GROMACS .gro file of C-alpha atoms in nm:
model
  433
    1MET     CA    1   4.722   0.506   0.914
    2GLN     CA    2   4.558   0.168   0.978
    3ARG     CA    3   4.238   0.342   1.080
    4ASP     CA    4   4.240   0.545   0.757
    5CYS     CA    5   4.277   0.224   0.554
    6SER     CA    6   3.991   0.067   0.746
    7VAL     CA    7   3.766   0.366   0.688
    8SER     CA    8   3.856   0.365   0.319
    9ALA     CA    9   3.770  -0.005   0.295
   10LEU     CA   10   3.432   0.052   0.460
   11VAL     CA   11   3.348   0.339   0.227
   12LYS     CA   12   3.423   0.117  -0.071
   13LEU     CA   13   3.216  -0.169   0.073
   14ARG     CA   14   2.922   0.065   0.132
   15GLN     CA   15   2.941   0.190  -0.226
   16GLN     CA   16   2.954  -0.164  -0.361
   17ALA     CA   17   2.663  -0.284  -0.145
   18THR     CA   18   2.446   0.009  -0.251
   19ALA     CA   19   2.533  -0.045  -0.617
   20LEU     CA   20   2.444  -0.413  -0.593
   21PHE     CA   21   2.112  -0.326  -0.428
   22ARG     CA   22   2.027  -0.093  -0.715
   23GLU     CA   23   2.120  -0.367  -0.964
   24GLY     CA   24   1.870  -0.593  -0.791
   25ILE     CA   25   1.600  -0.329  -0.825
   26ALA     CA   26   1.680  -0.278  -1.194
   27ALA     CA   27   1.650  -0.652  -1.261
   28SER     CA   28   1.277  -0.636  -1.192
   29ASP     CA   29   1.211  -0.310  -1.373
   30PRO     CA   30   0.832  -0.317  -1.417
   31GLU     CA   31   0.818  -0.137  -1.753
   32GLN     CA   32   1.064  -0.367  -1.926
   33ALA     CA   33   0.898  -0.673  -1.771
   34VAL     CA   34   0.558  -0.572  -1.911
   35ILE     CA   35   0.701  -0.490  -2.254
   36SER     CA   36   0.877  -0.826  -2.276
   37ALA     CA   37   0.559  -1.011  -2.174
   38LEU     CA   38   0.322  -0.828  -2.409
   39GLU     CA   39   0.553  -0.870  -2.707
   40THR     CA   40   0.467  -1.240  -2.686
   41ARG     CA   41   0.090  -1.176  -2.658
   42LEU     CA   42   0.024  -0.961  -2.964
   43ASP     CA   43  -0.216  -1.217  -3.110
   44ASP     CA   44  -0.432  -1.212  -2.796
   45ILE     CA   45  -0.456  -0.834  -2.810
   46ALA     CA   46  -0.537  -0.837  -3.182
   47ALA     CA   47  -0.815  -1.092  -3.128
   48ALA     CA   48  -0.983  -0.889  -2.851
   49LYS     CA   49  -1.293  -0.683  -2.922
   50ARG     CA   50  -1.195  -0.433  -2.652
   51VAL     CA   51  -0.923  -0.412  -2.387
   52ILE     CA   52  -0.991  -0.314  -2.027
   53LEU     CA   53  -0.671  -0.222  -1.844
   54ILE     CA   54  -0.653  -0.261  -1.466
   55ALA     CA   55  -0.328  -0.198  -1.276
   56PHE     CA   56  -0.269  -0.193  -0.902
   57GLY     CA   57   0.025  -0.209  -0.666
   58LYS     CA   58   0.337  -0.003  -0.610
   59ALA     CA   59   0.445  -0.053  -0.971
   60ALA     CA   60   0.101   0.017  -1.121
   61CYS     CA   61   0.197   0.339  -1.300
   62PRO     CA   62   0.509   0.219  -1.484
   63MET     CA   63   0.336  -0.109  -1.569
   64ALA     CA   64   0.031   0.071  -1.710
   65ARG     CA   65   0.251   0.314  -1.900
   66ALA     CA   66   0.439   0.026  -2.061
   67ALA     CA   67   0.118  -0.152  -2.161
   68LEU     CA   68  -0.057   0.145  -2.325
   69PRO     CA   69   0.125   0.136  -2.662
   70PHE     CA   70   0.023  -0.229  -2.704
   71VAL     CA   71  -0.350  -0.175  -2.639
   72GLN     CA   72  -0.411   0.187  -2.737
   73GLY     CA   73  -0.618   0.108  -3.045
   74LYS     CA   74  -0.862  -0.113  -2.853
   75LEU     CA   75  -0.859   0.046  -2.511
   76HIS     CA   76  -1.208   0.075  -2.362
   77SER     CA   77  -1.109   0.191  -2.011
   78ALA     CA   78  -0.801   0.203  -1.790
   79CYS     CA   79  -0.742   0.257  -1.420
   80ALA     CA   80  -0.435   0.232  -1.199
   81VAL     CA   81  -0.417   0.230  -0.819
   82THR     CA   82  -0.083   0.291  -0.647
   83ASN     CA   83   0.069   0.453  -0.339
   84SER     CA   84   0.122   0.829  -0.321
   85GLU     CA   85   0.502   0.799  -0.351
   86ASN     CA   86   0.469   0.630  -0.691
   87LEU     CA   87   0.172   0.832  -0.818
   88ALA     CA   88   0.209   0.971  -1.171
   89GLU     CA   89  -0.033   1.112  -1.426
   90ILE     CA   90  -0.085   0.894  -1.735
   91ASP     CA   91  -0.286   1.011  -2.034
   92GLY     CA   92  -0.595   0.797  -2.078
   93VAL     CA   93  -0.566   0.627  -1.740
   94GLU     CA   94  -0.756   0.706  -1.420
   95VAL     CA   95  -0.483   0.704  -1.155
   96ILE     CA   96  -0.583   0.676  -0.789
   97ALA     CA   97  -0.366   0.692  -0.476
   98GLY     CA   98  -0.440   0.433  -0.209
   99GLY     CA   99  -0.294   0.380   0.137
  100HIS     CA  100  -0.001   0.154   0.227
  101PRO     CA  101   0.081  -0.036   0.446
  102LEU     CA  102  -0.268   0.033   0.585
  103PRO     CA  103  -0.561   0.095   0.348
  104ASP     CA  104  -0.742   0.430   0.343
  105GLU     CA  105  -1.033   0.597   0.165
  106GLY     CA  106  -0.820   0.612  -0.151
  107SER     CA  107  -0.784   0.234  -0.134
  108VAL     CA  108  -1.163   0.201  -0.125
  109LYS     CA  109  -1.201   0.442  -0.419
  110GLY     CA  110  -0.941   0.249  -0.617
  111ALA     CA  111  -1.108  -0.084  -0.546
  112ASP     CA  112  -1.446   0.055  -0.653
  113ALA     CA  113  -1.294   0.170  -0.984
  114ILE     CA  114  -1.138  -0.171  -1.042
  115GLU     CA  115  -1.461  -0.351  -0.957
  116ALA     CA  116  -1.660  -0.132  -1.197
  117ALA     CA  117  -1.408  -0.190  -1.476
  118ALA     CA  118  -1.417  -0.568  -1.430
  119ARG     CA  119  -1.798  -0.579  -1.421
  120ALA     CA  120  -1.809  -0.391  -1.753
  121ALA     CA  121  -1.619  -0.666  -1.935
  122GLU     CA  122  -1.816  -0.831  -2.215
  123PRO     CA  123  -1.770  -1.149  -2.418
  124GLY     CA  124  -1.480  -1.100  -2.658
  125ASP     CA  125  -1.305  -0.846  -2.433
  126LEU     CA  126  -0.955  -0.884  -2.292
  127VAL     CA  127  -0.911  -0.770  -1.933
  128LEU     CA  128  -0.540  -0.696  -1.888
  129VAL     CA  129  -0.456  -0.695  -1.518
  130LEU     CA  130  -0.116  -0.568  -1.400
  131VAL     CA  131  -0.041  -0.669  -1.042
  132SER     CA  132   0.248  -0.570  -0.816
  133GLY     CA  133   0.335  -0.580  -0.448
  134GLY     CA  134   0.133  -0.368  -0.210
  135GLY     CA  135  -0.187  -0.437  -0.401
  136SER     CA  136  -0.364  -0.585  -0.099
  137ALA     CA  137  -0.363  -0.263   0.101
  138LEU     CA  138  -0.388  -0.029  -0.197
  139THR     CA  139  -0.715  -0.186  -0.315
  140CYS     CA  140  -0.958  -0.227  -0.030
  141ALA     CA  141  -1.300  -0.368  -0.118
  142PRO     CA  142  -1.456  -0.471   0.213
  143ALA     CA  143  -1.719  -0.743   0.203
  144PRO     CA  144  -2.076  -0.625   0.273
  145ARG     CA  145  -2.137  -0.469   0.616
  146ILE     CA  146  -1.763  -0.437   0.687
  147ALA     CA  147  -1.631  -0.083   0.734
  148LEU     CA  148  -1.292   0.050   0.627
  149ALA     CA  149  -1.200   0.094   0.993
  150ASP     CA  150  -1.255  -0.279   1.047
  151LYS     CA  151  -1.023  -0.367   0.757
  152ILE     CA  152  -0.758  -0.126   0.888
  153ALA     CA  153  -0.781  -0.284   1.233
  154LEU     CA  154  -0.743  -0.631   1.079
  155ASN     CA  155  -0.437  -0.530   0.875
  156ASP     CA  156  -0.277  -0.371   1.179
  157MET     CA  157  -0.335  -0.686   1.386
  158LEU     CA  158  -0.183  -0.907   1.118
  159ILE     CA  159   0.124  -0.688   1.075
  160ARG     CA  160   0.188  -0.658   1.447
  161CYS     CA  161   0.137  -1.024   1.541
  162GLY     CA  162   0.430  -1.143   1.329
  163ALA     CA  163   0.233  -1.332   1.062
  164ASP     CA  164   0.420  -1.378   0.734
  165ILE     CA  165   0.298  -1.239   0.403
  166SER     CA  166   0.131  -1.563   0.294
  167GLU     CA  167  -0.063  -1.587   0.620
  168ILE     CA  168  -0.161  -1.220   0.603
  169ASN     CA  169  -0.293  -1.251   0.250
  170ALA     CA  170  -0.482  -1.571   0.328
  171VAL     CA  171  -0.678  -1.388   0.597
  172ARG     CA  172  -0.731  -1.073   0.388
  173GLN     CA  173  -0.904  -1.284   0.122
  174LEU     CA  174  -1.182  -1.375   0.363
  175PHE     CA  175  -1.306  -1.018   0.394
  176SER     CA  176  -1.278  -0.884   0.037
  177ARG     CA  177  -1.490  -0.849  -0.278
  178LEU     CA  178  -1.176  -0.865  -0.501
  179LYS     CA  179  -0.913  -1.079  -0.333
  180GLY     CA  180  -0.894  -1.457  -0.350
  181GLY     CA  181  -0.984  -1.475  -0.719
  182ARG     CA  182  -1.296  -1.261  -0.692
  183LEU     CA  183  -1.168  -0.997  -0.937
  184ALA     CA  184  -1.133  -1.265  -1.204
  185GLN     CA  185  -1.482  -1.390  -1.127
  186LEU     CA  186  -1.627  -1.042  -1.184
  187ALA     CA  187  -1.485  -1.051  -1.538
  188SER     CA  188  -1.589  -1.410  -1.606
  189ARG     CA  189  -1.750  -1.324  -1.945
  190ALA     CA  190  -1.417  -1.202  -2.086
  191LYS     CA  191  -1.062  -1.332  -2.112
  192VAL     CA  192  -0.835  -1.224  -1.826
  193LEU     CA  193  -0.459  -1.191  -1.873
  194SER     CA  194  -0.275  -1.106  -1.551
  195LEU     CA  195   0.091  -1.000  -1.553
  196ILE     CA  196   0.239  -1.012  -1.205
  197LEU     CA  197   0.543  -0.877  -1.021
  198SER     CA  198   0.596  -1.117  -0.732
  199ASP     CA  199   0.688  -1.014  -0.378
  200VAL     CA  200   0.611  -1.347  -0.209
  201PRO     CA  201   0.800  -1.676  -0.156
  202GLY     CA  202   0.763  -1.925  -0.438
  203ASP     CA  203   0.592  -1.663  -0.660
  204ASP     CA  204   0.252  -1.810  -0.573
  205VAL     CA  205  -0.002  -1.615  -0.783
  206GLY     CA  206  -0.270  -1.703  -0.528
  207THR     CA  207  -0.080  -1.508  -0.264
  208ILE     CA  208   0.060  -1.202  -0.448
  209ALA     CA  209  -0.160  -0.902  -0.364
  210SER     CA  210  -0.394  -1.160  -0.206
  211GLY     CA  211  -0.450  -1.335  -0.539
  212PRO     CA  212  -0.723  -1.125  -0.709
  213THR     CA  213  -0.705  -1.322  -1.036
  214ALA     CA  214  -0.606  -1.664  -0.905
  215ARG     CA  215  -0.766  -1.949  -0.723
  216PRO     CA  216  -0.695  -1.894  -0.351
  217SER     CA  217  -0.369  -2.051  -0.235
  218ALA     CA  218  -0.517  -2.114   0.110
  219THR     CA  219  -0.850  -2.273   0.192
  220GLN     CA  220  -1.102  -2.102   0.414
  221ALA     CA  221  -1.013  -2.345   0.693
  222GLU     CA  222  -0.642  -2.260   0.658
  223ALA     CA  223  -0.713  -1.888   0.674
  224LEU     CA  224  -0.924  -1.934   0.987
  225ALA     CA  225  -0.638  -2.136   1.137
  226VAL     CA  226  -0.407  -1.834   1.091
  227LEU     CA  227  -0.639  -1.622   1.305
  228ASP     CA  228  -0.640  -1.891   1.573
  229ARG     CA  229  -0.262  -1.939   1.554
  230TYR     CA  230  -0.200  -1.575   1.646
  231SER     CA  231  -0.490  -1.554   1.895
  232LEU     CA  232  -0.677  -1.300   1.682
  233THR     CA  233  -1.015  -1.469   1.641
  234ASN     CA  234  -1.159  -1.354   1.971
  235ILE     CA  235  -1.039  -0.993   1.941
  236LEU     CA  236  -1.167  -0.922   1.591
  237PRO     CA  237  -1.411  -0.630   1.551
  238PRO     CA  238  -1.775  -0.751   1.574
  239ALA     CA  239  -1.845  -0.698   1.202
  240LEU     CA  240  -1.551  -0.921   1.107
  241LYS     CA  241  -1.661  -1.193   1.351
  242ALA     CA  242  -2.012  -1.182   1.206
  243HIS     CA  243  -1.874  -1.213   0.853
  244LEU     CA  244  -1.666  -1.517   0.951
  245ASP     CA  245  -1.973  -1.687   1.098
  246GLN     CA  246  -2.162  -1.622   0.776
  247LEU     CA  247  -1.877  -1.762   0.565
  248VAL     CA  248  -1.870  -2.083   0.766
  249GLU     CA  249  -2.246  -2.124   0.738
  250ASN     CA  250  -2.267  -2.044   0.365
  251ALA     CA  251  -1.945  -2.181   0.220
  252GLN     CA  252  -1.951  -2.164  -0.162
  253ALA     CA  253  -1.708  -2.292  -0.420
  254LEU     CA  254  -1.561  -2.045  -0.667
  255ALA     CA  255  -1.652  -2.074  -1.033
  256PRO     CA  256  -1.394  -2.216  -1.279
  257PHE     CA  257  -1.086  -2.010  -1.374
  258ASP     CA  258  -1.066  -2.134  -1.733
  259HIS     CA  259  -1.083  -1.778  -1.868
  260VAL     CA  260  -0.778  -1.662  -1.669
  261GLU     CA  261  -0.403  -1.673  -1.742
  262ASN     CA  262  -0.158  -1.561  -1.473
  263PHE     CA  263   0.208  -1.494  -1.553
  264VAL     CA  264   0.486  -1.390  -1.313
  265ILE     CA  265   0.706  -1.142  -1.504
  266GLY     CA  266   0.936  -1.026  -1.221
  267SER     CA  267   1.034  -1.164  -0.882
  268ASN     CA  268   1.272  -1.155  -0.589
  269GLY     CA  269   1.453  -1.458  -0.733
  270ILE     CA  270   1.524  -1.273  -1.058
  271SER     CA  271   1.661  -0.973  -0.866
  272LEU     CA  272   1.866  -1.191  -0.634
  273GLN     CA  273   2.029  -1.368  -0.929
  274ARG     CA  274   2.126  -1.031  -1.081
  275VAL     CA  275   2.289  -0.930  -0.751
  276MET     CA  276   2.485  -1.254  -0.740
  277ASN     CA  277   2.600  -1.220  -1.099
  278ARG     CA  278   2.720  -0.863  -1.047
  279ALA     CA  279   2.887  -0.945  -0.713
  280GLU     CA  280   3.107  -1.206  -0.881
  281ALA     CA  281   3.305  -0.926  -1.049
  282ASN     CA  282   3.462  -0.827  -0.714
  283TYR     CA  283   3.400  -1.128  -0.489
  284PRO     CA  284   3.551  -1.467  -0.575
  285VAL     CA  285   3.316  -1.626  -0.323
  286VAL     CA  286   2.944  -1.542  -0.349
  287VAL     CA  287   2.714  -1.730  -0.112
  288LYS     CA  288   2.335  -1.735  -0.133
  289ALA     CA  289   2.218  -1.750   0.227
  290ASP     CA  290   1.866  -1.851   0.132
  291ASP     CA  291   1.620  -1.839  -0.157
  292TRP     CA  292   1.372  -1.668   0.076
  293LEU     CA  293   1.465  -1.536   0.420
  294SER     CA  294   1.172  -1.575   0.653
  295GLY     CA  295   1.095  -1.616   1.020
  296ASP     CA  296   1.152  -1.383   1.312
  297VAL     CA  297   1.396  -1.103   1.236
  298SER     CA  298   1.598  -1.189   1.548
  299ASP     CA  299   1.662  -1.543   1.426
  300VAL     CA  300   1.747  -1.420   1.075
  301ALA     CA  301   2.002  -1.174   1.215
  302LYS     CA  302   2.168  -1.452   1.418
  303THR     CA  303   2.185  -1.682   1.115
  304LEU     CA  304   2.345  -1.419   0.892
  305HIS     CA  305   2.589  -1.314   1.166
  306ARG     CA  306   2.702  -1.675   1.217
  307MET     CA  307   2.762  -1.703   0.842
  308ALA     CA  308   2.968  -1.384   0.847
  309VAL     CA  309   3.182  -1.501   1.141
  310PHE     CA  310   3.253  -1.825   0.957
  311ALA     CA  311   3.323  -1.648   0.625
  312ALA     CA  312   3.570  -1.414   0.795
  313ASN     CA  313   3.799  -1.713   0.849
  314GLN     CA  314   3.810  -1.790   0.477
  315ARG     CA  315   4.051  -1.640   0.226
  316GLY     CA  316   3.962  -1.355  -0.004
  317PRO     CA  317   3.660  -1.123  -0.030
  318VAL     CA  318   3.322  -1.283   0.039
  319ALA     CA  319   2.970  -1.173  -0.053
  320ILE     CA  320   2.667  -1.324   0.122
  321VAL     CA  321   2.332  -1.240  -0.038
  322ALA     CA  322   1.969  -1.329   0.024
  323GLY     CA  323   1.615  -1.219  -0.045
  324GLY     CA  324   1.285  -1.248   0.136
  325GLU     CA  325   1.085  -1.086   0.414
  326PRO     CA  326   1.160  -1.156   0.781
  327THR     CA  327   0.884  -1.077   1.028
  328VAL     CA  328   0.883  -0.846   1.329
  329ARG     CA  329   0.670  -0.879   1.639
  330VAL     CA  330   0.592  -0.519   1.728
  331ALA     CA  331   0.591  -0.467   2.105
  332GLY     CA  332   0.695  -0.100   2.124
  333ASN     CA  333   0.573   0.225   1.973
  334GLY     CA  334   0.890   0.328   1.791
  335LYS     CA  335   0.948   0.388   1.422
  336GLY     CA  336   1.108   0.140   1.185
  337GLY     CA  337   1.067  -0.159   0.956
  338ARG     CA  338   1.188  -0.516   0.925
  339ASN     CA  339   1.500  -0.424   0.724
  340GLN     CA  340   1.604  -0.152   0.967
  341GLU     CA  341   1.553  -0.384   1.261
  342LEU     CA  342   1.746  -0.661   1.089
  343VAL     CA  343   2.060  -0.452   1.030
  344LEU     CA  344   2.046  -0.302   1.380
  345ARG     CA  345   2.022  -0.647   1.537
  346PHE     CA  346   2.312  -0.764   1.319
  347ALA     CA  347   2.528  -0.470   1.429
  348LEU     CA  348   2.454  -0.539   1.796
  349LEU     CA  349   2.541  -0.908   1.755
  350ASN     CA  350   2.880  -0.798   1.623
  351GLU     CA  351   2.948  -0.630   1.957
  352TRP     CA  352   2.924  -0.971   2.126
  353THR     CA  353   3.110  -1.170   1.862
  354SER     CA  354   3.322  -0.958   1.632
  355ILE     CA  355   3.354  -1.038   1.262
  356LYS     CA  356   3.731  -1.030   1.212
  357ARG     CA  357   3.729  -0.833   0.887
  358PRO     CA  358   3.595  -0.505   0.752
  359TRP     CA  359   3.230  -0.570   0.663
  360VAL     CA  360   2.912  -0.395   0.557
  361PHE     CA  361   2.558  -0.529   0.583
  362LEU     CA  362   2.268  -0.384   0.381
  363SER     CA  363   1.905  -0.487   0.398
  364GLY     CA  364   1.641  -0.298   0.202
  365GLY     CA  365   1.297  -0.314   0.048
  366THR     CA  366   1.309  -0.306  -0.331
  367ASP     CA  367   1.016  -0.064  -0.331
  368GLY     CA  368   1.226   0.195  -0.146
  369ARG     CA  369   1.008   0.191   0.163
  370ASP     CA  370   1.062  -0.017   0.476
  371GLY     CA  371   0.748  -0.025   0.689
  372PRO     CA  372   0.578   0.310   0.754
  373THR     CA  373   0.902   0.507   0.702
  374ASP     CA  374   1.075   0.703   0.426
  375ALA     CA  375   1.378   0.470   0.433
  376ALA     CA  376   1.427   0.159   0.218
  377GLY     CA  377   1.614  -0.007   0.503
  378GLY     CA  378   1.957   0.027   0.657
  379ILE     CA  379   2.329  -0.028   0.595
  380VAL     CA  380   2.565  -0.087   0.889
  381ASP     CA  381   2.933  -0.158   0.951
  382PRO     CA  382   3.151  -0.240   1.255
  383GLY     CA  383   3.141   0.119   1.382
  384SER     CA  384   2.767   0.180   1.357
  385THR     CA  385   2.665   0.107   1.715
  386SER     CA  386   2.966   0.293   1.855
  387TRP     CA  387   2.862   0.602   1.661
  388MET     CA  388   2.508   0.571   1.796
  389ARG     CA  389   2.634   0.571   2.153
  390LYS     CA  390   2.879   0.858   2.092
  391LEU     CA  391   2.588   1.063   1.963
  392GLY     CA  392   2.375   0.993   2.270
  393CYS     CA  393   2.161   0.705   2.142
  394ASP     CA  394   2.117   0.373   2.319
  395PRO     CA  395   2.068   0.121   2.035
  396VAL     CA  396   1.955  -0.157   2.269
  397ALA     CA  397   1.683   0.056   2.428
  398LEU     CA  398   1.570   0.184   2.090
  399LEU     CA  399   1.554  -0.171   1.953
  400GLN     CA  400   1.341  -0.284   2.245
  401ASN     CA  401   1.095  -0.008   2.152
  402ASN     CA  402   1.103  -0.114   1.784
  403ASP     CA  403   1.267   0.222   1.712
  404SER     CA  404   1.538   0.112   1.471
  405TYR     CA  405   1.475   0.414   1.247
  406HIS     CA  406   1.602   0.669   1.499
  407ALA     CA  407   1.896   0.448   1.598
  408LEU     CA  408   2.012   0.423   1.236
  409ALA     CA  409   1.934   0.788   1.164
  410SER     CA  410   2.168   0.893   1.445
  411SER     CA  411   2.463   0.710   1.288
  412GLY     CA  412   2.379   0.798   0.928
  413ASP     CA  413   2.297   0.436   0.848
  414LEU     CA  414   1.951   0.467   0.694
  415LEU     CA  415   1.927   0.344   0.336
  416MET     CA  416   1.744   0.618   0.145
  417THR     CA  417   1.646   0.551  -0.217
  418GLY     CA  418   1.305   0.711  -0.259
  419ALA     CA  419   1.023   0.525  -0.434
  420THR     CA  420   1.168   0.284  -0.691
  421GLY     CA  421   0.855   0.202  -0.890
  422THR     CA  422   0.886  -0.173  -0.831
  423ASN     CA  423   0.830  -0.414  -0.543
  424VAL     CA  424   0.981  -0.764  -0.528
  425ALA     CA  425   1.028  -0.793  -0.151
  426ASP     CA  426   1.364  -0.734   0.023
  427LEU     CA  427   1.730  -0.790  -0.058
  428GLN     CA  428   2.010  -0.853   0.189
  429ILE     CA  429   2.375  -0.794   0.092
  430LEU     CA  430   2.663  -0.870   0.330
  431LEU     CA  431   3.014  -0.790   0.202
  432LEU     CA  432   3.342  -0.888   0.372
  433HIS     CA  433   3.669  -0.729   0.254
   0.00000   0.00000   0.00000
């Protein structure tokens, strides 16, 4: 009977964790965020001679769809670049599928369309730019004499070395015709209004999607230091090395950004607050582990596990929540993502030091995709690793090969949501009964 009660408690915890995760996603609904923002900018739209609409990122389609009714009468051109999972036809908008997490030929096509649209802007025009997470890979505009294969190799190096999103985007800006404020510079004759869904710590507009409409958040020297920090400088493809040498020799300051306004309309912090507010209905104690979880996924798992062990000694139900993006150093050739690895590491830590209560831990990407997989992340409980072993999987060996996906798949612990249409980084939800 006790086992039945325990199973029932875990089922309820899983349902609650999943519901809270979906609440977090809904809090940064891209369509509503765009509508709310544009309702305050009606005068700017009315004053414009023409409107050029540019959208890119995983939420490009819903953001563009929401903006169309506001600009329809003055729309000169419109393009949207997104990933294939979120692709949707929109009347009057050229929609292009790019690659993510690694750019592809579609990313180059999308970037070319965006560049052409920005160059066409004239005095008196309003260039409405809608930016969301994933935009860096989805729009790939290599600097002259740099091939797509070189950009793909660079992205792969940055992802595998364990660099965080700010470091990755700082480096990407060095090799692009659009990133690091260059998109805004192309439309310097017009007014640029950029509405942004943030997936980075601190909502730095110079970092989100590598800052196409903002002054770079990192200097050229700081970006070069990232390459040195992760020992990448000497293994870059020859074309990238040559471009770096040219940048150092011909350093130029960017033109003023007086014609640009950047506004963050959705973020991880907004989603995290919604999760906390909803959790309070069932959990007298709600703890925010961090405003932005970062660092190596192994260290993050240990920190959250220690918090859970401590919370288990307190009275009453406890919810521990966080948001952010831990990093993974990829040493194996398995399948997975940072969220899947985080929950698997957490479950294995519980084998060494048991949390003395029924618990469930969920970690997922708000875009519905964790790394190059079809899962948003994972959701584990005290029995997860035991089930893996009973079904013939060795979770430790799979983890060592960065194969968290197959470990979690064996126990039914993958978090599957499908594409959500938004992207404000990851959410972590740990519930103790």
